[in-house]
JSON list of C-alpha atoms in Angstrom, two decimals:
[
{"chain": "A", "resi": 1, "resn": "MET", "atom": "CA", "xyz": [0.00, 0.00, 0.00]},
{"chain": "A", "resi": 2, "resn": "LYS", "atom": "CA", "xyz": [1.44, 3.34, -1.05]},
{"chain": "A", "resi": 3, "resn": "ALA", "atom": "CA", "xyz": [1.30, 6.57, 0.90]},
{"chain": "A", "resi": 4, "resn": "ARG", "atom": "CA", "xyz": [-1.42, 8.87, -0.43]},
{"chain": "A", "resi": 5, "resn": "ARG", "atom": "CA", "xyz": [-1.49, 12.64, -0.55]},
{"chain": "A", "resi": 6, "resn": "GLY", "atom": "CA", "xyz": [-4.22, 15.09, 0.37]},
{"chain": "A", "resi": 7, "resn": "ALA", "atom": "CA", "xyz": [-4.11, 18.88, 0.15]},
{"chain": "A", "resi": 8, "resn": "HIS", "atom": "CA", "xyz": [-2.18, 19.15, 3.41]},
{"chain": "A", "resi": 9, "resn": "THR", "atom": "CA", "xyz": [-1.56, 15.54, 4.40]},
{"chain": "A", "resi": 10, "resn": "VAL", "atom": "CA", "xyz": [0.42, 12.48, 3.48]},
{"chain": "A", "resi": 11, "resn": "TYR", "atom": "CA", "xyz": [-1.10, 9.33, 4.89]},
{"chain": "A", "resi": 12, "resn": "ARG", "atom": "CA", "xyz": [-1.19, 5.57, 4.78]},
{"chain": "A", "resi": 13, "resn": "LEU", "atom": "CA", "xyz": [-4.41, 4.55, 6.54]},
{"chain": "A", "resi": 14, "resn": "ALA", "atom": "CA", "xyz": [-6.31, 1.36, 5.88]},
{"chain": "A", "resi": 15, "resn": "TYR", "atom": "CA", "xyz": [-9.14, -0.31, 7.70]},
{"chain": "A", "resi": 16, "resn": "HIS", "atom": "CA", "xyz": [-10.46, -3.87, 7.65]},
{"chain": "A", "resi": 17, "resn": "PHE", "atom": "CA", "xyz": [-14.24, -3.89, 8.08]},
{"chain": "A", "resi": 18, "resn": "VAL", "atom": "CA", "xyz": [-16.49, -6.90, 8.58]},
{"chain": "A", "resi": 19, "resn": "TRP", "atom": "CA", "xyz": [-20.27, -6.58, 8.84]},
{"chain": "A", "resi": 20, "resn": "ILE", "atom": "CA", "xyz": [-23.24, -8.90, 8.67]},
{"chain": "A", "resi": 21, "resn": "PRO", "atom": "CA", "xyz": [-26.87, -8.84, 7.56]},
{"chain": "A", "resi": 22, "resn": "ARG", "atom": "CA", "xyz": [-29.39, -8.53, 10.35]},
{"chain": "A", "resi": 23, "resn": "TYR", "atom": "CA", "xyz": [-30.12, -11.93, 11.90]},
{"chain": "A", "resi": 24, "resn": "ARG", "atom": "CA", "xyz": [-26.93, -13.17, 10.16]},
{"chain": "A", "resi": 25, "resn": "ARG", "atom": "CA", "xyz": [-29.03, -14.58, 7.35]},
{"chain": "A", "resi": 26, "resn": "ALA", "atom": "CA", "xyz": [-27.21, -16.01, 4.34]},
{"chain": "A", "resi": 27, "resn": "ILE", "atom": "CA", "xyz": [-28.89, -13.66, 1.87]},
{"chain": "A", "resi": 28, "resn": "LEU", "atom": "CA", "xyz": [-25.85, -12.16, 0.13]},
{"chain": "A", "resi": 29, "resn": "THR", "atom": "CA", "xyz": [-25.86, -14.49, -2.87]},
{"chain": "A", "resi": 30, "resn": "GLY", "atom": "CA", "xyz": [-26.38, -14.37, -6.62]},
{"chain": "A", "resi": 31, "resn": "SER", "atom": "CA", "xyz": [-27.30, -11.09, -8.26]},
{"chain": "A", "resi": 32, "resn": "LEU", "atom": "CA", "xyz": [-27.86, -9.43, -4.87]},
{"chain": "A", "resi": 33, "resn": "ALA", "atom": "CA", "xyz": [-24.24, -10.14, -3.89]},
{"chain": "A", "resi": 34, "resn": "MET", "atom": "CA", "xyz": [-22.95, -8.88, -7.24]},
{"chain": "A", "resi": 35, "resn": "ARG", "atom": "CA", "xyz": [-25.03, -5.70, -6.96]},
{"chain": "A", "resi": 36, "resn": "LEU", "atom": "CA", "xyz": [-23.82, -5.17, -3.38]},
{"chain": "A", "resi": 37, "resn": "GLU", "atom": "CA", "xyz": [-20.20, -5.38, -4.52]},
{"chain": "A", "resi": 38, "resn": "GLU", "atom": "CA", "xyz": [-20.88, -2.92, -7.36]},
{"chain": "A", "resi": 39, "resn": "LEU", "atom": "CA", "xyz": [-22.55, -0.50, -4.95]},
{"chain": "A", "resi": 40, "resn": "ILE", "atom": "CA", "xyz": [-19.69, -0.66, -2.46]},
{"chain": "A", "resi": 41, "resn": "ARG", "atom": "CA", "xyz": [-17.17, 0.01, -5.24]},
{"chain": "A", "resi": 42, "resn": "GLU", "atom": "CA", "xyz": [-19.22, 2.97, -6.53]},
{"chain": "A", "resi": 43, "resn": "ILE", "atom": "CA", "xyz": [-19.66, 4.47, -3.05]},
{"chain": "A", "resi": 44, "resn": "CYS", "atom": "CA", "xyz": [-15.95, 4.17, -2.31]},
{"chain": "A", "resi": 45, "resn": "ALA", "atom": "CA", "xyz": [-14.87, 5.57, -5.68]},
{"chain": "A", "resi": 46, "resn": "GLU", "atom": "CA", "xyz": [-17.10, 8.64, -5.25]},
{"chain": "A", "resi": 47, "resn": "ARG", "atom": "CA", "xyz": [-15.40, 9.40, -1.93]},
{"chain": "A", "resi": 48, "resn": "GLU", "atom": "CA", "xyz": [-11.80, 8.61, -2.90]},
{"chain": "A", "resi": 49, "resn": "TRP", "atom": "CA", "xyz": [-11.75, 5.53, -0.66]},
{"chain": "A", "resi": 50, "resn": "ILE", "atom": "CA", "xyz": [-9.50, 2.94, -2.27]},
{"chain": "A", "resi": 51, "resn": "ILE", "atom": "CA", "xyz": [-10.61, -0.66, -1.91]},
{"chain": "A", "resi": 52, "resn": "GLU", "atom": "CA", "xyz": [-7.59, -2.87, -1.36]},
{"chain": "A", "resi": 53, "resn": "ALA", "atom": "CA", "xyz": [-9.72, -6.04, -1.02]},
{"chain": "A", "resi": 54, "resn": "LEU", "atom": "CA", "xyz": [-13.43, -6.81, -0.97]},
{"chain": "A", "resi": 55, "resn": "THR", "atom": "CA", "xyz": [-15.38, -10.03, -0.65]},
{"chain": "A", "resi": 56, "resn": "VAL", "atom": "CA", "xyz": [-19.09, -10.62, -0.23]},
{"chain": "A", "resi": 57, "resn": "GLN", "atom": "CA", "xyz": [-19.88, -13.91, 1.51]},
{"chain": "A", "resi": 58, "resn": "PRO", "atom": "CA", "xyz": [-23.43, -15.24, 1.95]},
{"chain": "A", "resi": 59, "resn": "ASN", "atom": "CA", "xyz": [-23.64, -14.01, 5.57]},
{"chain": "A", "resi": 60, "resn": "HIS", "atom": "CA", "xyz": [-20.97, -11.31, 5.87]},
{"chain": "A", "resi": 61, "resn": "VAL", "atom": "CA", "xyz": [-18.84, -8.77, 4.00]},
{"chain": "A", "resi": 62, "resn": "HIS", "atom": "CA", "xyz": [-15.09, -8.10, 4.31]},
{"chain": "A", "resi": 63, "resn": "MET", "atom": "CA", "xyz": [-13.72, -4.79, 3.04]},
{"chain": "A", "resi": 64, "resn": "PHE", "atom": "CA", "xyz": [-10.12, -3.59, 3.32]},
{"chain": "A", "resi": 65, "resn": "VAL", "atom": "CA", "xyz": [-10.13, 0.07, 2.36]},
{"chain": "A", "resi": 66, "resn": "SER", "atom": "CA", "xyz": [-7.74, 3.03, 2.43]},
{"chain": "A", "resi": 67, "resn": "CYS", "atom": "CA", "xyz": [-9.36, 6.32, 3.46]},
{"chain": "A", "resi": 68, "resn": "PRO", "atom": "CA", "xyz": [-8.19, 9.90, 3.99]},
{"chain": "A", "resi": 69, "resn": "PRO", "atom": "CA", "xyz": [-7.81, 10.97, 7.62]},
{"chain": "A", "resi": 70, "resn": "ARG", "atom": "CA", "xyz": [-10.88, 13.23, 7.32]},
{"chain": "A", "resi": 71, "resn": "ASP", "atom": "CA", "xyz": [-13.09, 10.12, 7.10]},
{"chain": "A", "resi": 72, "resn": "ALA", "atom": "CA", "xyz": [-13.43, 8.33, 10.43]},
{"chain": "A", "resi": 73, "resn": "PRO", "atom": "CA", "xyz": [-14.01, 4.57, 10.32]},
{"chain": "A", "resi": 74, "resn": "ALA", "atom": "CA", "xyz": [-17.49, 5.05, 11.83]},
{"chain": "A", "resi": 75, "resn": "THR", "atom": "CA", "xyz": [-18.36, 7.44, 9.01]},
{"chain": "A", "resi": 76, "resn": "VAL", "atom": "CA", "xyz": [-17.15, 4.98, 6.37]},
{"chain": "A", "resi": 77, "resn": "MET", "atom": "CA", "xyz": [-19.30, 2.20, 7.81]},
{"chain": "A", "resi": 78, "resn": "ASN", "atom": "CA", "xyz": [-22.35, 4.45, 8.26]},
{"chain": "A", "resi": 79, "resn": "VAL", "atom": "CA", "xyz": [-22.17, 5.61, 4.64]},
{"chain": "A", "resi": 80, "resn": "VAL", "atom": "CA", "xyz": [-21.58, 2.15, 3.16]},
{"chain": "A", "resi": 81, "resn": "LYS", "atom": "CA", "xyz": [-24.26, 0.38, 5.21]},
{"chain": "A", "resi": 82, "resn": "SER", "atom": "CA", "xyz": [-26.94, 3.06, 4.81]},
{"chain": "A", "resi": 83, "resn": "LEU", "atom": "CA", "xyz": [-26.51, 3.61, 1.07]},
{"chain": "A", "resi": 84, "resn": "THR", "atom": "CA", "xyz": [-26.27, -0.09, 0.21]},
{"chain": "A", "resi": 85, "resn": "ALA", "atom": "CA", "xyz": [-29.32, -0.92, 2.35]},
{"chain": "A", "resi": 86, "resn": "ARG", "atom": "CA", "xyz": [-31.40, 1.75, 0.63]},
{"chain": "A", "resi": 87, "resn": "GLU", "atom": "CA", "xyz": [-30.40, 0.64, -2.87]},
{"chain": "A", "resi": 88, "resn": "LEU", "atom": "CA", "xyz": [-30.75, -3.09, -2.19]},
{"chain": "A", "resi": 89, "resn": "PHE", "atom": "CA", "xyz": [-34.19, -2.70, -0.57]},
{"chain": "A", "resi": 90, "resn": "THR", "atom": "CA", "xyz": [-35.31, -0.77, -3.64]},
{"chain": "A", "resi": 91, "resn": "ALA", "atom": "CA", "xyz": [-33.97, -3.33, -6.12]},
{"chain": "A", "resi": 92, "resn": "TYR", "atom": "CA", "xyz": [-34.69, -6.53, -4.14]},
{"chain": "A", "resi": 93, "resn": "ARG", "atom": "CA", "xyz": [-37.74, -5.53, -2.11]},
{"chain": "A", "resi": 94, "resn": "THR", "atom": "CA", "xyz": [-39.69, -8.81, -2.49]},
{"chain": "A", "resi": 95, "resn": "GLN", "atom": "CA", "xyz": [-36.69, -11.02, -1.76]},
{"chain": "A", "resi": 96, "resn": "LEU", "atom": "CA", "xyz": [-35.51, -9.00, 1.25]},
{"chain": "A", "resi": 97, "resn": "ARG", "atom": "CA", "xyz": [-38.96, -8.50, 2.80]},
{"chain": "A", "resi": 98, "resn": "ARG", "atom": "CA", "xyz": [-39.22, -12.29, 3.32]},
{"chain": "A", "resi": 99, "resn": "THR", "atom": "CA", "xyz": [-36.22, -12.34, 5.66]},
{"chain": "A", "resi": 100, "resn": "HIS", "atom": "CA", "xyz": [-35.89, -8.71, 6.78]},
{"chain": "A", "resi": 101, "resn": "TRP", "atom": "CA", "xyz": [-39.48, -7.68, 7.43]},
{"chain": "A", "resi": 102, "resn": "GLY", "atom": "CA", "xyz": [-38.44, -4.86, 9.77]},
{"chain": "A", "resi": 103, "resn": "GLY", "atom": "CA", "xyz": [-36.81, -2.91, 6.96]},
{"chain": "A", "resi": 104, "resn": "LYS", "atom": "CA", "xyz": [-33.26, -3.17, 8.31]},
{"chain": "A", "resi": 105, "resn": "LEU", "atom": "CA", "xyz": [-30.76, -4.98, 6.12]},
{"chain": "A", "resi": 106, "resn": "TRP", "atom": "CA", "xyz": [-27.63, -4.76, 8.27]},
{"chain": "A", "resi": 107, "resn": "ALA", "atom": "CA", "xyz": [-26.99, -5.69, 11.89]},
{"chain": "A", "resi": 108, "resn": "ASP", "atom": "CA", "xyz": [-26.15, -2.69, 14.07]},
{"chain": "A", "resi": 109, "resn": "GLY", "atom": "CA", "xyz": [-22.54, -3.59, 14.82]},
{"chain": "A", "resi": 110, "resn": "TYR", "atom": "CA", "xyz": [-19.42, -4.21, 12.77]},
{"chain": "A", "resi": 111, "resn": "TYR", "atom": "CA", "xyz": [-15.74, -5.03, 13.20]},
{"chain": "A", "resi": 112, "resn": "VAL", "atom": "CA", "xyz": [-13.02, -2.56, 12.24]},
{"chain": "A", "resi": 113, "resn": "GLY", "atom": "CA", "xyz": [-9.28, -2.98, 12.55]},
{"chain": "A", "resi": 114, "resn": "SER", "atom": "CA", "xyz": [-6.58, -0.62, 11.35]},
{"chain": "A", "resi": 115, "resn": "ALA", "atom": "CA", "xyz": [-3.57, -1.63, 9.30]},
{"chain": "A", "resi": 116, "resn": "GLY", "atom": "CA", "xyz": [-0.45, -0.02, 7.93]},
{"chain": "A", "resi": 117, "resn": "ASP", "atom": "CA", "xyz": [2.73, -0.99, 6.11]},
{"chain": "A", "resi": 118, "resn": "HIS", "atom": "CA", "xyz": [4.59, -3.10, 8.65]},
{"chain": "A", "resi": 119, "resn": "VAL", "atom": "CA", "xyz": [4.02, -0.44, 11.29]},
{"chain": "A", "resi": 120, "resn": "THR", "atom": "CA", "xyz": [3.12, -1.82, 14.70]},
{"chain": "A", "resi": 121, "resn": "ALA", "atom": "CA", "xyz": [2.10, -0.09, 17.89]},
{"chain": "A", "resi": 122, "resn": "ASP", "atom": "CA", "xyz": [5.51, -0.95, 19.38]},
{"chain": "A", "resi": 123, "resn": "LEU", "atom": "CA", "xyz": [7.32, 0.64, 16.44]},
{"chain": "A", "resi": 124, "resn": "ILE", "atom": "CA", "xyz": [5.29, 3.84, 16.77]},
{"chain": "A", "resi": 125, "resn": "LYS", "atom": "CA", "xyz": [5.91, 4.02, 20.53]},
{"chain": "A", "resi": 126, "resn": "ARG", "atom": "CA", "xyz": [9.63, 3.48, 19.99]},
{"chain": "A", "resi": 127, "resn": "TYR", "atom": "CA", "xyz": [9.71, 6.22, 17.34]},
{"chain": "A", "resi": 128, "resn": "ILE", "atom": "CA", "xyz": [7.96, 8.69, 19.65]},
{"chain": "A", "resi": 129, "resn": "ASP", "atom": "CA", "xyz": [10.26, 7.79, 22.54]},
{"chain": "A", "resi": 130, "resn": "ASP", "atom": "CA", "xyz": [13.27, 8.29, 20.26]},
{"chain": "A", "resi": 131, "resn": "GLN", "atom": "CA", "xyz": [12.00, 11.76, 19.36]},
{"chain": "A", "resi": 132, "resn": "ASP", "atom": "CA", "xyz": [12.09, 12.70, 23.05]},
{"chain": "A", "resi": 133, "resn": "ALA", "atom": "CA", "xyz": [15.63, 11.33, 23.32]},
{"chain": "A", "resi": 134, "resn": "GLU", "atom": "CA", "xyz": [16.77, 13.46, 20.37]},
{"chain": "A", "resi": 135, "resn": "LEU", "atom": "CA", "xyz": [15.53, 16.61, 22.13]},
{"chain": "A", "resi": 136, "resn": "GLU", "atom": "CA", "xyz": [17.57, 15.97, 25.28]},
{"chain": "A", "resi": 137, "resn": "GLY", "atom": "CA", "xyz": [20.12, 18.74, 25.54]},
{"chain": "A", "resi": 138, "resn": "PHE", "atom": "CA", "xyz": [18.44, 20.78, 22.79]},
{"chain": "A", "resi": 139, "resn": "ASP", "atom": "CA", "xyz": [18.36, 24.49, 23.57]},
{"chain": "A", "resi": 140, "resn": "PRO", "atom": "CA", "xyz": [15.95, 26.37, 21.28]},
{"chain": "A", "resi": 141, "resn": "SER", "atom": "CA", "xyz": [17.49, 29.72, 22.23]},
{"chain": "A", "resi": 142, "resn": "SER", "atom": "CA", "xyz": [20.90, 28.83, 20.83]}
]
């Protein structure tokens, strides 16, 4: 994964999301699964979120996506889940009403984990500690 540039930022942020349909029903199959993948790709492209990996399984979705720092993981998930639910309920109303009679496609929760290029929490802590060590003996007035 390459570092990306914004107007005033250089970043390398990626998140692994996993979410499930409400009741963990195995409904993400066939044309519905293909349409869901298309929708996710469209939503991400419109917002400059780069999909590194995406898979739609019958009862869950995995998405590994790189996002600018302005977009919090909670925002990403809210946008993806709400827009896909709206579109899929419009296109597959009869099919989805049989299993999701309450009008909610996705379960409330999700998993998110962050990832970077071989950067671990220990490495970041060590880097920050080393910055403090470099400042020892530094006199800004000289």
